[in-house]
Short mmCIF file of C-alpha atoms and ligand atoms in Angstrom, two decimals:
data_model
loop_
_atom_site.label_atom_id
_atom_site.label_comp_id
_atom_site.label_asym_id
_atom_site.label_seq_id
_atom_site.Cartn_x
_atom_site.Cartn_y
_atom_site.Cartn_z
CA UNK A 1 12.60 72.22 14.57
CA UNK A 2 13.08 71.82 18.33
CA UNK A 3 9.33 72.11 18.84
CA UNK A 4 8.78 69.37 16.23
CA UNK A 5 11.27 67.02 17.90
CA UNK A 6 9.73 67.74 21.30
CA UNK A 7 6.21 67.01 20.07
CA UNK A 8 7.25 63.63 18.62
CA UNK A 9 9.03 62.65 21.87
CA UNK A 10 6.16 63.95 24.00
CA UNK A 11 3.50 62.02 22.11
CA UNK A 12 5.62 58.85 22.06
CA UNK A 13 6.54 58.91 25.76
CA UNK A 14 3.12 59.98 27.02
CA UNK A 15 1.44 57.48 24.67
CA UNK A 16 3.48 54.57 26.03
CA UNK A 17 2.93 55.85 29.58
CA UNK A 18 -0.85 56.07 29.22
CA UNK A 19 -0.99 52.73 27.40
CA UNK A 20 1.04 51.08 30.20
CA UNK A 21 -1.03 52.62 32.96
CA UNK A 22 -4.21 51.21 31.45
CA UNK A 23 -2.96 47.91 30.02
CA UNK A 24 -0.78 46.89 33.00
CA UNK A 25 -2.82 48.37 35.86
CA UNK A 26 -3.02 46.31 39.04
CA UNK A 27 -5.81 43.79 39.21
CA UNK A 28 -6.77 41.62 42.23
CA UNK A 29 -4.61 38.52 42.60
CA UNK A 30 -1.86 39.60 40.18
CA UNK A 31 1.75 38.57 40.89
CA UNK A 32 4.57 41.14 41.25
CA UNK A 33 5.60 42.48 37.84
CA UNK A 34 8.89 41.52 36.21
CA UNK A 35 11.85 43.32 37.86
CA UNK A 36 14.34 44.78 35.36
CA UNK A 37 16.61 46.75 37.72
CA UNK A 38 20.27 46.59 36.63
CA UNK A 39 19.50 45.76 33.00
CA UNK A 40 22.59 47.22 31.30
CA UNK A 41 21.16 47.08 27.78
CA UNK A 42 18.01 49.03 28.71
CA UNK A 43 19.93 51.62 30.68
CA UNK A 44 22.35 52.18 27.82
CA UNK A 45 19.44 52.64 25.42
CA UNK A 46 17.66 55.23 27.53
CA UNK A 47 20.88 57.16 28.08
CA UNK A 48 22.21 57.10 24.53
CA UNK A 49 18.95 58.04 22.77
CA UNK A 50 18.29 61.22 24.81
CA UNK A 51 21.97 62.18 24.44
CA UNK A 52 21.70 61.93 20.67
CA UNK A 53 18.45 63.95 20.72
CA UNK A 54 20.13 66.67 22.80
CA UNK A 55 23.03 66.84 20.32
CA UNK A 56 20.56 67.35 17.49
CA UNK A 57 18.89 70.16 19.48
CA UNK A 58 22.32 71.66 20.24
CA UNK A 59 23.05 71.78 16.52
CA UNK A 60 19.88 73.74 15.78
CA UNK A 61 20.43 75.99 18.82
CA UNK A 62 23.94 76.96 17.72
CA UNK A 63 22.68 77.55 14.19
CA UNK A 64 19.94 79.84 15.62
CA UNK A 65 22.42 81.72 17.79
CA UNK A 66 24.67 82.41 14.82
CA UNK A 67 21.66 83.53 12.80
CA UNK A 68 20.56 86.16 15.35
CA UNK A 69 24.07 87.25 16.42
CA UNK A 70 24.74 90.91 15.60
CA UNK A 71 26.99 91.62 12.69
CA UNK A 72 29.52 94.41 12.68
CA UNK A 73 28.06 97.82 12.11
CA UNK A 74 28.04 98.45 8.35
CA UNK A 75 30.04 101.36 7.01
CA UNK A 76 28.00 104.31 5.76
CA UNK A 77 27.16 104.12 2.07
CA UNK A 78 24.97 105.99 -0.39
CA UNK A 79 22.23 103.38 -0.14
CA UNK A 80 22.56 103.03 3.62
CA UNK A 81 23.79 106.16 5.38
CA UNK A 82 24.56 106.28 9.06
CA UNK A 83 23.34 108.58 11.78
CA UNK A 84 23.92 108.98 15.50
CA UNK A 85 21.44 109.30 18.32
CA UNK A 86 21.98 109.52 22.05
CA UNK A 87 19.26 107.74 24.01
CA UNK A 88 19.12 108.89 27.61
CA UNK A 89 17.28 106.76 30.15
CA UNK A 90 15.55 108.81 32.81
CA UNK A 91 13.27 107.64 35.59
CA UNK A 92 10.98 106.92 33.71
CA UNK A 93 11.12 108.20 30.18
CA UNK A 94 13.47 108.27 27.25
CA UNK A 95 15.12 111.35 25.87
CA UNK A 96 16.65 111.38 22.38
CA UNK A 97 19.35 113.77 21.27
CA UNK A 98 20.61 113.97 17.68
CA UNK A 99 24.24 115.15 17.87
CA UNK A 100 24.51 115.73 14.10
CA UNK A 101 21.41 117.90 14.01
CA UNK A 102 21.26 119.39 17.52
CA UNK A 103 17.72 118.29 18.16
CA UNK A 104 16.31 117.01 21.44
CA UNK A 105 13.05 115.14 21.78
CA UNK A 106 11.34 112.67 24.12
CA UNK A 107 9.24 109.50 23.95
CA UNK A 108 9.52 109.03 20.17
CA UNK A 109 12.74 108.28 18.33
CA UNK A 110 12.23 109.40 14.74
CA UNK A 111 14.63 107.87 12.22
CA UNK A 112 14.87 107.53 8.44
CA UNK A 113 14.31 104.16 6.76
CA UNK A 114 17.32 102.11 5.53
CA UNK A 115 19.75 104.01 7.67
CA UNK A 116 22.19 102.61 10.19
CA UNK A 117 21.12 104.21 13.44
CA UNK A 118 24.03 104.21 15.86
CA UNK A 119 22.60 104.65 19.36
CA UNK A 120 24.72 105.80 22.27
CA UNK A 121 23.06 104.68 25.46
CA UNK A 122 23.34 106.90 28.46
CA UNK A 123 22.01 107.02 32.01
CA UNK A 124 22.99 109.15 34.97
CA UNK A 125 20.62 107.43 37.37
CA UNK A 126 19.93 103.68 37.43
CA UNK A 127 20.32 100.84 34.92
CA UNK A 128 17.74 100.80 32.14
CA UNK A 129 17.61 98.66 29.03
CA UNK A 130 16.86 99.87 25.51
CA UNK A 131 14.65 97.43 23.64
CA UNK A 132 12.67 97.67 20.40
CA UNK A 133 11.62 94.05 19.84
CA UNK A 134 10.76 94.42 16.15
CA UNK A 135 14.00 96.25 15.32
CA UNK A 136 16.72 95.30 17.76
CA UNK A 137 17.53 93.33 20.89
CA UNK A 138 18.08 94.57 24.42
CA UNK A 139 21.14 96.50 25.53
CA UNK A 140 21.57 97.75 29.07
CA UNK A 141 21.91 101.46 29.71
CA UNK A 142 24.40 101.59 32.55
CA UNK A 143 25.46 104.70 34.47
CA UNK A 144 29.18 105.27 34.05
CA UNK A 145 29.47 102.68 31.29
CA UNK A 146 28.39 104.02 27.95
CA UNK A 147 27.06 101.19 25.79
CA UNK A 148 26.23 101.56 22.13
CA UNK A 149 24.09 99.64 19.71
CA UNK A 150 22.96 99.95 16.13
CA UNK A 151 19.98 98.96 14.06
CA UNK A 152 18.56 99.45 10.59
CA UNK A 153 14.82 99.81 10.05
CA UNK A 154 13.91 98.43 6.64
CA UNK A 155 10.24 99.37 6.68
CA UNK A 156 8.49 102.61 7.47
CA UNK A 157 6.14 102.48 10.42
CA UNK A 158 5.92 102.88 14.15
CA UNK A 159 7.59 100.34 16.40
CA UNK A 160 7.08 99.98 20.13
CA UNK A 161 10.05 100.21 22.46
CA UNK A 162 10.21 99.59 26.18
CA UNK A 163 12.66 99.62 29.03
CA UNK A 164 13.68 96.04 29.70
CA UNK A 165 15.56 96.35 32.98
CA UNK A 166 13.72 96.94 36.25
CA UNK A 167 14.46 100.54 37.15
CA UNK A 168 11.90 101.57 39.76
CA UNK A 169 8.17 101.76 40.32
CA UNK A 170 7.27 103.01 36.84
CA UNK A 171 9.63 100.68 34.97
CA UNK A 172 6.70 99.15 33.09
CA UNK A 173 5.61 102.64 32.01
CA UNK A 174 8.95 103.62 30.52
CA UNK A 175 7.88 103.26 26.92
CA UNK A 176 8.80 104.86 23.65
CA UNK A 177 8.12 104.59 19.95
CA UNK A 178 10.51 104.36 17.06
CA UNK A 179 8.93 106.15 14.13
CA UNK A 180 10.54 105.18 10.85
CA UNK A 181 9.89 107.59 7.98
CA UNK A 182 11.28 108.17 4.50
CA UNK A 183 14.31 110.37 4.10
CA UNK A 184 12.44 113.46 2.89
CA UNK A 185 10.01 113.34 5.79
CA UNK A 186 12.91 112.92 8.17
CA UNK A 187 14.74 115.97 6.81
CA UNK A 188 11.52 118.01 7.06
CA UNK A 189 11.05 116.83 10.62
CA UNK A 190 14.65 117.68 11.55
CA UNK A 191 14.39 121.19 10.06
CA UNK A 192 11.23 121.92 12.01
CA UNK A 193 12.63 120.48 15.23
CA UNK A 194 15.78 122.59 14.94
CA UNK A 195 13.77 125.80 15.19
CA UNK A 196 13.33 127.63 18.45
CA UNK A 197 9.78 127.70 19.79
CA UNK A 198 7.58 130.39 18.31
CA UNK A 199 5.95 132.87 20.65
CA UNK A 200 2.19 132.31 20.86
CA UNK A 201 -0.25 134.86 19.48
CA UNK A 202 -3.43 133.41 20.96
CA UNK A 203 -4.20 135.18 24.29
CA UNK A 204 -4.95 131.91 26.12
CA UNK A 205 -1.65 130.43 24.95
CA UNK A 206 0.18 133.63 25.92
CA UNK A 207 -1.07 133.18 29.46
CA UNK A 208 0.15 129.60 29.29
CA UNK A 209 3.60 130.78 28.17
CA UNK A 210 3.84 133.14 31.14
CA UNK A 211 2.77 130.33 33.45
CA UNK A 212 5.41 128.04 31.94
CA UNK A 213 8.17 130.58 32.61
CA UNK A 214 6.96 130.99 36.18
CA UNK A 215 6.26 127.44 37.24
CA UNK A 216 7.63 124.87 34.79
CA UNK A 217 10.93 126.30 33.60
CA UNK A 218 13.03 125.01 36.47
CA UNK A 219 12.46 121.42 35.32
CA UNK A 220 11.55 121.75 31.62
CA UNK A 221 13.34 123.54 28.82
CA UNK A 222 12.01 125.30 25.75
CA UNK A 223 14.49 126.66 23.23
CA UNK A 224 13.72 130.31 22.74
CA UNK A 225 12.22 130.63 26.21
CA UNK A 226 14.55 129.40 28.95
CA UNK A 227 17.10 127.62 26.73
CA UNK A 228 19.36 129.29 24.19
CA UNK A 229 19.87 126.09 22.19
CA UNK A 230 19.45 122.33 22.16
CA UNK A 231 22.28 120.70 24.00
CA UNK A 232 23.64 117.23 24.52
CA UNK A 233 21.65 116.00 27.48
CA UNK A 234 23.96 113.09 28.07
CA UNK A 235 27.00 115.35 28.36
CA UNK A 236 25.10 117.92 30.30
CA UNK A 237 23.68 115.56 32.88
CA UNK A 238 26.97 113.81 33.51
CA UNK A 239 29.92 115.11 35.42
CA UNK A 240 32.09 114.64 32.38
CA UNK A 241 34.47 117.48 31.62
CA UNK A 242 32.99 119.76 29.01
CA UNK A 243 29.45 119.04 30.19
CA UNK A 244 28.45 121.80 32.53
CA UNK A 245 31.62 123.75 31.84
CA UNK A 246 30.81 124.81 28.29
CA UNK A 247 28.19 127.34 29.22
CA UNK A 248 25.14 125.20 28.50
CA UNK A 249 22.34 125.32 31.02
CA UNK A 250 22.24 123.07 34.01
CA UNK A 251 20.72 119.64 33.51
CA UNK A 252 16.94 119.85 33.53
CA UNK A 253 15.00 117.07 35.18
CA UNK A 254 12.04 116.99 32.78
CA UNK A 255 11.75 116.61 29.02
CA UNK A 256 12.64 119.39 26.62
CA UNK A 257 9.26 120.74 25.45
CA UNK A 258 10.33 122.93 22.53
CA UNK A 259 8.17 121.08 19.98
CA UNK A 260 5.82 119.37 22.40
CA UNK A 261 2.76 119.81 20.18
CA UNK A 262 4.37 117.78 17.39
CA UNK A 263 4.80 114.68 19.56
CA UNK A 264 2.53 111.65 19.51
CA UNK A 265 3.27 110.45 23.02
CA UNK A 266 3.53 112.20 26.36
CA UNK A 267 4.33 111.28 29.96
CA UNK A 268 7.07 108.80 29.11
CA UNK A 269 4.99 107.08 26.45
CA UNK A 270 2.02 106.17 28.66
CA UNK A 271 -0.40 108.66 27.11
CA UNK A 272 -1.21 109.58 23.51
CA UNK A 273 -0.91 113.25 22.80
CA UNK A 274 -4.55 113.30 21.70
CA UNK A 275 -5.54 116.93 22.21
CA UNK A 276 -6.50 117.46 18.61
CA UNK A 277 -9.26 114.88 18.76
CA UNK A 278 -10.56 115.83 22.16
CA UNK A 279 -11.94 118.79 23.95
CA UNK A 280 -9.53 120.12 26.52
CA UNK A 281 -11.93 121.84 28.86
CA UNK A 282 -10.76 120.69 32.30
CA UNK A 283 -13.99 122.00 33.83
CA UNK A 284 -15.72 119.06 32.22
CA UNK A 285 -14.23 115.92 33.82
CA UNK A 286 -15.66 113.71 31.11
CA UNK A 287 -13.95 115.70 28.40
CA UNK A 288 -10.64 115.70 30.26
CA UNK A 289 -10.54 111.98 29.56
CA UNK A 290 -10.31 112.84 25.86
CA UNK A 291 -7.46 115.26 26.47
CA UNK A 292 -4.51 113.47 27.93
CA UNK A 293 -2.40 116.58 28.49
CA UNK A 294 -5.12 118.10 30.66
CA UNK A 295 -5.44 114.77 32.48
CA UNK A 296 -1.70 114.70 33.05
CA UNK A 297 -1.47 118.30 34.25
CA UNK A 298 -4.41 117.80 36.58
CA UNK A 299 -2.89 114.82 38.35
CA UNK A 300 0.52 113.61 37.16
CA UNK A 301 0.97 111.43 40.24
CA UNK A 302 -2.40 109.79 39.61
CA UNK A 303 -1.43 108.90 36.03
CA UNK A 304 2.09 107.75 36.86
CA UNK A 305 2.69 107.42 40.60
CA UNK A 306 6.20 108.21 41.76
CA UNK A 307 7.29 110.26 38.76
CA UNK A 308 9.34 113.42 39.18
CA UNK A 309 6.52 115.76 38.29
CA UNK A 310 5.52 116.82 41.79
CA UNK A 311 3.59 120.00 41.21
CA UNK A 312 1.06 121.88 43.21
CA UNK A 313 -2.51 121.60 42.08
CA UNK A 314 -3.22 123.72 39.00
CA UNK A 315 -6.55 125.42 38.54
CA UNK A 316 -8.65 124.40 35.56
CA UNK A 317 -7.96 127.78 33.98
CA UNK A 318 -4.22 127.29 34.35
CA UNK A 319 -4.48 123.83 32.80
CA UNK A 320 -6.39 125.23 29.86
CA UNK A 321 -3.75 127.93 29.34
CA UNK A 322 -0.88 125.44 29.49
CA UNK A 323 -2.63 123.07 27.09
CA UNK A 324 -3.19 125.92 24.63
CA UNK A 325 0.46 126.95 24.85
CA UNK A 326 2.15 123.54 24.81
CA UNK A 327 -0.02 121.99 22.12
CA UNK A 328 0.69 125.05 19.97
CA UNK A 329 4.42 124.26 20.04
CA UNK A 330 4.49 122.35 16.79
CU1 CUA B 401 13.96 102.08 32.79
CU2 CUA B 401 13.01 100.00 33.39
#
């Protein structure tokens, strides 16, 4: 409506302007044009008309604001149940913890369709902003001030989310997906995510598991390896009472990798977890391009400069072992 009004005014004003410029342009020997300074009638007209137009626009603006304003969170019902998720903003990736199910994941928030998803927003570092344009507006994630928001996804599918508050060099690469699935698929997913990681049987993957314990386990957690259970990252990473005190492990800086192989995104949402389609032989640089995990392990700072993964250079054999292990963690 506002666009329509603006187009009419634009065409009218510019039309008269262009007409006047051409029709009344200066020609040699012309007298001074008629002076209308101080004409009360004219000045009233060009004040009152724009004022009226602005009031019309104000009406439509207020109507639009009321239309998009959030309603109160609906109570849980049989047709629209409610679930809770804690979204933790890290520099620069999103971690998701499901307090009702004790599941921790990263980069993809999986939720059932037609369910009120109540999101607790948590940061222990800088201010981020949780935004999934197709599902819900922005809400800041402020350290020491725990915001919440809620949304309902009415259609299955994958929706892109991003961080919408400048939070450091990789702010633009702090992405995530919201994957909306039907209720059965969600329950299946939850049950599989609740399991501890299975020990690998493949010799290459076994080497990778040993390497993980040696070199990765001080920043990353795997339930069944260096973690006893999934824990509430938000509580754990804060200095809130009951966080570190209740015997859960110290806050880990990197994502929980327990079911890494089941994820679609890695590295804070900047890379697809595309190992299955590609060949992960790091000795072949061309093929590494088709295997994002190998690419990431080879040079995490090259993929995402400034991120917390500052590791020594891994050999191609080590990369291959880690890829075999981590991608096997379904
Ligand atoms: Cu987090 Cu921008």
